[in-house]
Amino acid sequence: MTDGTIPMTTSGGCQNNHGVIYTSKEILELGIPSSDPIPEPKTCKYCGKTLYHECIVLAGKALVWRLNEPQRCDCEQSKAFWVRWEKEQEEQKKAEAERQAQEERKQKIDSILGKSGIRQRFLSRTFDSFKLTSENEQAYDIAFEYVHNWDKHKANGEGLLFEGSCGTGKTHLAVAISLALIQQGVPVVCKTSIDMLSDIKQCYQKDSTVSEEEVVGVYKTVDLLTIDDLGKEQATDWSVSVLYNIINERYEAMLPTIITTNYKTSALIDRLSAKGDKETASAIVSRFVESSHRVTMAWEDYRRKR
Ligand SMILES: Nc1ncnc2c1ncn2[C@@H]1O[C@H](COP(=O)(O)OP(=O)(O)OP(=O)(O)O)[C@@H](O)[C@H]1O
Ligand SMILES: [Mg+2]
Ligand SMILES: [Zn+2]
């Protein structure tokens, strides 16, 4: 010992940038002074081997004890345990990072679109309040399964297309899905196509605090976009190109979209065709037909039943 440092022992004492790491056994054997009491060793619960704590030695003194983590045993069972443990930690970290990223995406959406999202009068449209009949049972099951297997549907970019006549519960189920996923923390935007387009138009106002790119950006990138009543809006060159832009971008990025509409595919293309431009309208419709499960809901109007 010439310069006051402690030589490496054969059993440990590895150098890192901040000092040398020793086990409590080595500290005792070498008589290195410790600022804190030297922790009692533990035993491996699998093989019974004695496991010593480690500490960092700086300037000849044991300074920082790693109290929470004694040495890891090198027996097979213990190694397998630590592999599992590290995998779990990794998964937890990933889940936490995803949760945080989701939260940030939601806050960004709120700051651009305002908190409103789903209108007050829609809030009662939950799975619980949906009355089952022999006709609507299958549609309900599909909607319910969609929420249950959201991760899979999201990964595959799969959406839903609820088509059918008035008052059959299309909006009810689309909103129920959206609300259930919002409750799980998923960033969701759920709007009628008319409201979506009017949000974008608002950006052209002089006093608008958000830009068109920001609003369109939300529609393009939100985890789930639910467009209610597609085809009800007045089709113009502008509306068709905006809708195409959004739906195409989501399709390419494999982001799911849920749509409700009163129109069958060919009628929807007509509805979306501004000045007879069927090409863009067909492109829009074929995009989401390809990426969505189609659910036809055609039976008596629930509003009339009551
Ligand atoms: N099975 C059901 N159980 C309970 N309420 C229902 C059911 N089906 C529809 N409703 C209610 O009836 C009303 C009309 O339903 P909804 O708005 O979902 O119909 P829709 O298919 O979207 O009709 P439209 O094509 O006119 O938009 C809503 O208040 C909805 O909550
Ligand atoms: Mg509806
Ligand atoms: Zn062991």
Tab-separated table of C-alpha atoms and ligand atoms in Angstrom:
chain	number	residue	atom	x	y	z
A	1	MET	CA	0.000	0.000	0.000
A	2	THR	CA	1.971	2.938	-1.243
A	3	ASP	CA	-0.588	5.593	-2.123
A	4	GLY	CA	-3.200	4.922	0.544
A	5	THR	CA	-5.456	2.826	-1.706
A	6	ILE	CA	-6.318	-0.736	-0.783
A	7	PRO	CA	-5.112	-3.462	-3.105
A	8	MET	CA	-7.620	-5.619	-4.962
A	9	THR	CA	-8.292	-8.895	-3.259
A	10	THR	CA	-8.463	-12.118	-5.184
A	11	SER	CA	-12.111	-12.584	-4.292
A	12	GLY	CA	-13.410	-9.172	-5.294
A	13	GLY	CA	-12.628	-5.517	-4.954
A	14	CYS	CA	-13.353	-4.298	-8.421
A	15	GLN	CA	-12.493	-0.818	-9.491
A	16	ASN	CA	-15.115	1.579	-10.785
A	17	ASN	CA	-14.996	5.319	-11.385
A	18	HIS	CA	-16.099	6.209	-7.906
A	19	GLY	CA	-14.023	3.874	-5.783
A	20	VAL	CA	-13.419	0.200	-5.188
A	21	ILE	CA	-16.174	-2.282	-4.351
A	22	TYR	CA	-15.577	-4.767	-1.537
A	23	THR	CA	-17.713	-7.327	0.227
A	24	SER	CA	-18.339	-7.109	3.948
A	25	LYS	CA	-16.197	-10.248	4.322
A	26	GLU	CA	-13.268	-8.521	2.664
A	27	ILE	CA	-13.779	-5.374	4.701
A	28	LEU	CA	-13.552	-7.432	7.894
A	29	GLU	CA	-10.604	-9.518	6.720
A	30	LEU	CA	-8.650	-6.476	5.588
A	31	GLY	CA	-9.650	-4.410	8.607
A	32	ILE	CA	-10.905	-1.504	6.485
A	33	PRO	CA	-12.686	1.043	8.684
A	34	SER	CA	-16.360	1.568	7.898
A	35	SER	CA	-18.437	4.691	8.457
A	36	ASP	CA	-21.567	2.591	9.101
A	37	PRO	CA	-22.029	-0.692	10.958
A	38	ILE	CA	-21.051	-3.643	8.771
A	39	PRO	CA	-24.275	-5.456	7.764
A	40	GLU	CA	-24.810	-9.089	8.723
A	41	PRO	CA	-24.517	-11.452	5.750
A	42	LYS	CA	-27.589	-13.221	4.352
A	43	THR	CA	-27.977	-16.739	3.074
A	44	CYS	CA	-29.215	-17.849	-0.320
A	45	LYS	CA	-32.724	-19.182	0.109
A	46	TYR	CA	-32.047	-21.797	-2.546
A	47	CYS	CA	-28.626	-23.256	-1.720
A	48	GLY	CA	-27.769	-21.763	1.669
A	49	LYS	CA	-24.564	-20.098	0.545
A	50	THR	CA	-23.532	-17.051	2.576
A	51	LEU	CA	-24.085	-13.796	0.697
A	52	TYR	CA	-22.211	-10.688	1.732
A	53	HIS	CA	-23.189	-7.085	1.236
A	54	GLU	CA	-20.997	-4.897	-0.872
A	55	CYS	CA	-19.768	-1.407	-0.308
A	56	ILE	CA	-17.765	1.257	-2.031
A	57	VAL	CA	-14.390	2.002	-0.510
A	58	LEU	CA	-13.029	5.486	-1.016
A	59	ALA	CA	-9.705	6.738	0.351
A	60	GLY	CA	-9.282	3.609	2.415
A	61	LYS	CA	-12.678	3.802	4.101
A	62	ALA	CA	-15.882	1.805	3.558
A	63	LEU	CA	-18.355	4.531	2.763
A	64	VAL	CA	-21.521	3.512	0.961
A	65	TRP	CA	-23.068	0.151	1.782
A	66	ARG	CA	-25.461	-1.398	-0.696
A	67	LEU	CA	-27.804	-2.461	2.041
A	68	ASN	CA	-30.762	-3.404	-0.106
A	69	GLU	CA	-28.864	-5.810	-2.252
A	70	PRO	CA	-26.463	-8.355	-0.883
A	71	GLN	CA	-24.386	-10.253	-3.416
A	72	ARG	CA	-26.354	-12.421	-5.811
A	73	CYS	CA	-25.771	-16.116	-5.439
A	74	ASP	CA	-24.393	-17.938	-8.443
A	75	CYS	CA	-26.350	-21.168	-7.956
A	76	GLU	CA	-28.652	-22.146	-10.850
A	77	GLN	CA	-31.905	-21.506	-8.989
A	78	SER	CA	-30.779	-18.114	-7.837
A	79	LYS	CA	-29.553	-17.180	-11.318
A	80	ALA	CA	-32.922	-18.199	-12.732
A	81	PHE	CA	-34.638	-16.093	-10.052
A	82	TRP	CA	-32.620	-13.016	-10.978
A	83	VAL	CA	-33.271	-13.508	-14.676
A	84	ARG	CA	-37.009	-13.554	-13.912
A	85	TRP	CA	-36.670	-10.617	-11.556
A	86	GLU	CA	-34.844	-8.524	-14.106
A	87	LYS	CA	-37.373	-9.368	-16.796
A	88	GLU	CA	-40.177	-8.311	-14.472
A	89	GLN	CA	-38.389	-5.071	-13.646
A	90	GLU	CA	-37.882	-4.430	-17.328
A	91	GLU	CA	-41.575	-5.054	-18.051
A	92	GLN	CA	-42.651	-2.825	-15.184
A	93	LYS	CA	-40.379	-0.073	-16.426
A	94	LYS	CA	-41.765	-0.432	-19.939
A	95	ALA	CA	-45.370	-0.345	-18.698
A	96	GLU	CA	-44.626	2.723	-16.606
A	97	ALA	CA	-42.939	4.468	-19.541
A	98	GLU	CA	-45.943	3.683	-21.773
A	99	ARG	CA	-48.327	4.955	-19.093
A	100	GLN	CA	-46.364	8.186	-18.845
A	101	ALA	CA	-46.197	8.593	-22.605
A	102	GLN	CA	-49.985	8.012	-22.787
A	103	GLU	CA	-50.542	10.641	-20.108
A	104	GLU	CA	-48.409	13.121	-22.031
A	105	ARG	CA	-50.292	12.398	-25.254
A	106	LYS	CA	-53.599	12.929	-23.447
A	107	GLN	CA	-52.465	16.221	-21.971
A	108	LYS	CA	-51.358	17.391	-25.376
A	109	ILE	CA	-54.757	16.474	-26.853
A	110	ASP	CA	-56.542	18.295	-24.035
A	111	SER	CA	-54.431	21.370	-24.567
A	112	ILE	CA	-55.242	21.404	-28.278
A	113	LEU	CA	-58.892	20.268	-28.378
A	114	GLY	CA	-60.008	21.311	-24.911
A	115	LYS	CA	-61.252	18.868	-22.296
A	116	SER	CA	-64.691	18.325	-23.863
A	117	GLY	CA	-63.945	15.245	-26.019
A	118	ILE	CA	-67.170	13.334	-25.521
A	119	ARG	CA	-70.244	15.496	-25.131
A	120	GLN	CA	-72.115	15.522	-21.855
A	121	ARG	CA	-75.229	13.865	-23.252
A	122	PHE	CA	-73.131	10.957	-24.548
A	123	LEU	CA	-71.679	10.105	-21.163
A	124	SER	CA	-74.522	7.743	-20.236
A	125	ARG	CA	-73.907	5.576	-23.297
A	126	THR	CA	-72.011	2.816	-21.588
A	127	PHE	CA	-71.990	-0.963	-21.960
A	128	ASP	CA	-73.988	-1.160	-18.735
A	129	SER	CA	-76.809	1.001	-20.069
A	130	PHE	CA	-77.055	-0.897	-23.368
A	131	LYS	CA	-80.085	-3.199	-23.319
A	132	LEU	CA	-79.486	-6.488	-25.040
A	133	THR	CA	-81.879	-7.985	-27.553
A	134	SER	CA	-81.452	-10.958	-29.842
A	135	GLU	CA	-80.826	-8.499	-32.705
A	136	ASN	CA	-78.140	-6.344	-31.146
A	137	GLU	CA	-76.379	-8.972	-29.073
A	138	GLN	CA	-73.736	-9.717	-31.677
A	139	ALA	CA	-72.890	-6.040	-32.188
A	140	TYR	CA	-72.591	-5.660	-28.422
A	141	ASP	CA	-70.268	-8.675	-28.198
A	142	ILE	CA	-68.022	-7.306	-30.924
A	143	ALA	CA	-67.825	-3.921	-29.194
A	144	PHE	CA	-67.159	-5.541	-25.826
A	145	GLU	CA	-64.487	-7.818	-27.257
A	146	TYR	CA	-62.854	-4.805	-28.898
A	147	VAL	CA	-62.268	-3.148	-25.533
A	148	HIS	CA	-61.206	-6.404	-23.931
A	149	ASN	CA	-58.581	-7.048	-26.620
A	150	TRP	CA	-57.665	-3.422	-27.220
A	151	ASP	CA	-53.900	-4.060	-27.148
A	152	LYS	CA	-54.179	-6.618	-29.926
A	153	HIS	CA	-56.536	-4.499	-32.047
A	154	LYS	CA	-54.325	-1.476	-31.532
A	155	ALA	CA	-51.202	-3.364	-32.562
A	156	ASN	CA	-52.963	-4.549	-35.736
A	157	GLY	CA	-54.476	-1.139	-36.474
A	158	GLU	CA	-57.953	-2.689	-36.478
A	159	GLY	CA	-60.966	-0.419	-36.186
A	160	LEU	CA	-64.726	-0.920	-36.300
A	161	LEU	CA	-67.277	0.264	-38.807
A	162	PHE	CA	-70.798	0.453	-37.391
A	163	GLU	CA	-73.193	0.920	-40.291
A	164	GLY	CA	-76.959	0.827	-40.308
A	165	SER	CA	-80.260	2.591	-39.918
A	166	CYS	CA	-81.217	5.287	-37.398
A	167	GLY	CA	-81.433	4.663	-33.684
A	168	THR	CA	-80.008	1.143	-33.624
A	169	GLY	CA	-77.297	1.905	-31.078
A	170	LYS	CA	-74.303	2.559	-33.344
A	171	THR	CA	-73.282	5.738	-31.543
A	172	HIS	CA	-74.128	4.139	-28.203
A	173	LEU	CA	-71.660	1.291	-28.770
A	174	ALA	CA	-68.961	3.508	-30.322
A	175	VAL	CA	-69.182	5.839	-27.320
A	176	ALA	CA	-69.255	2.908	-24.863
A	177	ILE	CA	-65.983	1.650	-26.343
A	178	SER	CA	-64.441	5.114	-26.249
A	179	LEU	CA	-65.478	5.705	-22.634
A	180	ALA	CA	-64.213	2.307	-21.499
A	181	LEU	CA	-60.820	2.908	-23.122
A	182	ILE	CA	-60.613	6.453	-21.751
A	183	GLN	CA	-61.159	4.923	-18.317
A	184	GLN	CA	-58.200	2.662	-18.956
A	185	GLY	CA	-56.113	5.749	-19.698
A	186	VAL	CA	-56.033	5.355	-23.480
A	187	PRO	CA	-55.922	8.653	-25.405
A	188	VAL	CA	-59.198	8.738	-27.376
A	189	VAL	CA	-60.935	11.409	-29.424
A	190	CYS	CA	-64.612	10.761	-30.107
A	191	LYS	CA	-66.515	13.272	-32.240
A	192	THR	CA	-69.039	13.565	-34.998
A	193	SER	CA	-67.450	14.222	-38.366
A	194	ILE	CA	-69.269	17.568	-38.375
A	195	ASP	CA	-67.633	18.577	-35.063
A	196	MET	CA	-64.258	17.320	-36.223
A	197	LEU	CA	-64.385	19.465	-39.328
A	198	SER	CA	-65.697	22.458	-37.414
A	199	ASP	CA	-62.810	22.140	-34.902
A	200	ILE	CA	-60.440	22.429	-37.815
A	201	LYS	CA	-62.320	25.380	-39.317
A	202	GLN	CA	-62.127	27.200	-35.964
A	203	CYS	CA	-58.364	27.333	-36.407
A	204	TYR	CA	-58.783	29.720	-39.317
A	205	GLN	CA	-60.255	32.334	-36.943
A	206	LYS	CA	-57.891	35.173	-36.165
A	207	ASP	CA	-58.149	34.657	-32.402
A	208	SER	CA	-57.550	30.891	-32.523
A	209	THR	CA	-54.896	29.772	-30.058
A	210	VAL	CA	-54.147	26.547	-31.910
A	211	SER	CA	-53.090	25.922	-35.470
A	212	GLU	CA	-54.776	23.737	-38.058
A	213	GLU	CA	-51.703	21.483	-38.086
A	214	GLU	CA	-52.003	20.933	-34.347
A	215	VAL	CA	-55.678	19.974	-34.502
A	216	VAL	CA	-55.313	17.803	-37.592
A	217	GLY	CA	-52.195	16.362	-35.955
A	218	VAL	CA	-54.285	15.166	-33.010
A	219	TYR	CA	-56.808	13.449	-35.288
A	220	LYS	CA	-54.002	11.826	-37.216
A	221	THR	CA	-52.081	10.516	-34.234
A	222	VAL	CA	-54.475	9.926	-31.319
A	223	ASP	CA	-54.424	6.251	-30.207
A	224	LEU	CA	-58.116	5.812	-31.058
A	225	LEU	CA	-60.210	8.153	-33.206
A	226	THR	CA	-63.965	7.614	-33.149
A	227	ILE	CA	-65.777	9.430	-35.964
A	228	ASP	CA	-69.503	9.461	-35.336
A	229	ASP	CA	-72.000	9.902	-38.177
A	230	LEU	CA	-69.617	9.943	-41.103
A	231	GLY	CA	-71.416	11.101	-44.232
A	232	LYS	CA	-73.722	13.543	-42.423
A	233	GLU	CA	-71.382	16.452	-43.089
A	234	GLN	CA	-71.777	18.618	-46.166
A	235	ALA	CA	-69.161	17.305	-48.566
A	236	THR	CA	-66.904	19.915	-50.111
A	237	ASP	CA	-63.531	19.601	-51.815
A	238	TRP	CA	-62.061	20.814	-48.569
A	239	SER	CA	-63.913	18.384	-46.256
A	240	VAL	CA	-63.128	15.407	-48.475
A	241	SER	CA	-59.449	16.222	-48.641
A	242	VAL	CA	-59.266	16.806	-44.870
A	243	LEU	CA	-60.990	13.509	-44.110
A	244	TYR	CA	-58.848	11.664	-46.630
A	245	ASN	CA	-55.739	13.184	-45.126
A	246	ILE	CA	-56.664	12.052	-41.609
A	247	ILE	CA	-57.952	8.594	-42.464
A	248	ASN	CA	-55.099	7.854	-44.838
A	249	GLU	CA	-52.464	8.926	-42.331
A	250	ARG	CA	-54.034	6.721	-39.637
A	251	TYR	CA	-54.268	3.817	-42.051
A	252	GLU	CA	-50.604	4.109	-43.005
A	253	ALA	CA	-49.560	4.396	-39.367
A	254	MET	CA	-51.804	1.421	-38.467
A	255	LEU	CA	-53.778	3.458	-35.959
A	256	PRO	CA	-57.328	2.232	-35.310
A	257	THR	CA	-60.383	4.281	-36.204
A	258	ILE	CA	-63.999	3.586	-35.231
A	259	ILE	CA	-66.682	4.936	-37.535
A	260	THR	CA	-70.448	5.038	-37.318
A	261	THR	CA	-72.534	5.822	-40.356
A	262	ASN	CA	-76.039	5.563	-41.737
A	263	TYR	CA	-74.716	4.731	-45.164
A	264	LYS	CA	-73.712	1.520	-46.814
A	265	THR	CA	-70.328	1.583	-48.516
A	266	SER	CA	-71.474	2.717	-51.962
A	267	ALA	CA	-73.877	5.326	-50.567
A	268	LEU	CA	-71.131	6.562	-48.272
A	269	ILE	CA	-68.829	7.045	-51.230
A	270	ASP	CA	-71.571	9.142	-52.872
A	271	ARG	CA	-72.045	11.151	-49.684
A	272	LEU	CA	-68.313	11.805	-49.429
A	273	SER	CA	-67.935	12.726	-53.076
A	274	ALA	CA	-67.677	16.460	-53.443
A	275	LYS	CA	-68.618	17.633	-56.931
A	276	GLY	CA	-68.586	14.042	-58.066
A	277	ASP	CA	-64.952	13.359	-57.076
A	278	LYS	CA	-65.541	9.695	-56.381
A	279	GLU	CA	-61.882	8.772	-56.458
A	280	THR	CA	-60.902	10.368	-53.188
A	281	ALA	CA	-64.124	9.246	-51.531
A	282	SER	CA	-63.560	5.645	-52.662
A	283	ALA	CA	-60.011	5.828	-51.375
A	284	ILE	CA	-61.253	6.971	-47.957
A	285	VAL	CA	-63.880	4.252	-47.733
A	286	SER	CA	-61.632	1.461	-48.966
A	287	ARG	CA	-58.975	2.466	-46.388
A	288	PHE	CA	-61.199	1.920	-43.420
A	289	VAL	CA	-63.160	-0.978	-44.830
A	290	GLU	CA	-59.844	-2.785	-45.198
A	291	SER	CA	-58.674	-2.024	-41.677
A	292	SER	CA	-62.003	-2.406	-39.872
A	293	HIS	CA	-64.421	-5.035	-38.735
A	294	ARG	CA	-67.769	-4.134	-40.288
A	295	VAL	CA	-70.819	-4.383	-38.041
A	296	THR	CA	-74.217	-3.912	-39.649
A	297	MET	CA	-76.935	-2.685	-37.306
A	298	ALA	CA	-80.290	-2.543	-39.036
A	299	TRP	CA	-83.415	-2.958	-36.945
A	300	GLU	CA	-86.130	-0.898	-35.327
A	301	ASP	CA	-85.218	2.607	-34.139
A	302	TYR	CA	-84.691	2.438	-30.373
A	303	ARG	CA	-85.893	6.028	-30.030
A	304	ARG	CA	-89.331	5.028	-31.362
A	305	LYS	CA	-89.612	2.053	-29.091
A	306	ARG	CA	-89.584	4.177	-25.973
B	1	LIG	N1	-79.801	-1.372	-26.990
B	1	LIG	C1	-79.925	-0.175	-26.442
B	1	LIG	N2	-80.018	-0.050	-25.108
B	1	LIG	C2	-80.168	1.148	-24.530
B	1	LIG	N3	-80.237	2.312	-25.221
B	1	LIG	C3	-80.142	2.251	-26.559
B	1	LIG	C4	-79.977	1.017	-27.238
B	1	LIG	N4	-79.919	1.268	-28.564
B	1	LIG	C5	-80.034	2.592	-28.697
B	1	LIG	N5	-80.179	3.191	-27.491
B	1	LIG	C6	-80.375	4.604	-27.218
B	1	LIG	O1	-81.189	5.117	-28.241
B	1	LIG	C7	-80.726	6.368	-28.685
B	1	LIG	C8	-80.297	6.239	-30.130
B	1	LIG	O2	-79.181	5.365	-30.219
B	1	LIG	P1	-77.867	5.749	-30.989
B	1	LIG	O3	-77.657	7.207	-30.924
B	1	LIG	O4	-76.772	4.884	-30.540
B	1	LIG	O5	-78.323	5.333	-32.439
B	1	LIG	P2	-77.548	5.384	-33.809
B	1	LIG	O6	-77.564	4.016	-34.353
B	1	LIG	O7	-76.265	6.043	-33.629
B	1	LIG	O8	-78.529	6.285	-34.671
B	1	LIG	P3	-78.193	7.351	-35.825
B	1	LIG	O9	-77.956	6.564	-37.034
B	1	LIG	O10	-79.454	8.153	-35.926
B	1	LIG	O11	-77.027	8.139	-35.398
B	1	LIG	C9	-79.603	6.743	-27.753
B	1	LIG	O12	-80.102	7.515	-26.691
B	1	LIG	C10	-79.111	5.407	-27.258
B	1	LIG	O13	-78.500	5.515	-25.995
B	2	MG	MG	-75.485	7.862	-34.228
B	3	ZN	ZN	-27.747	-20.058	-4.082
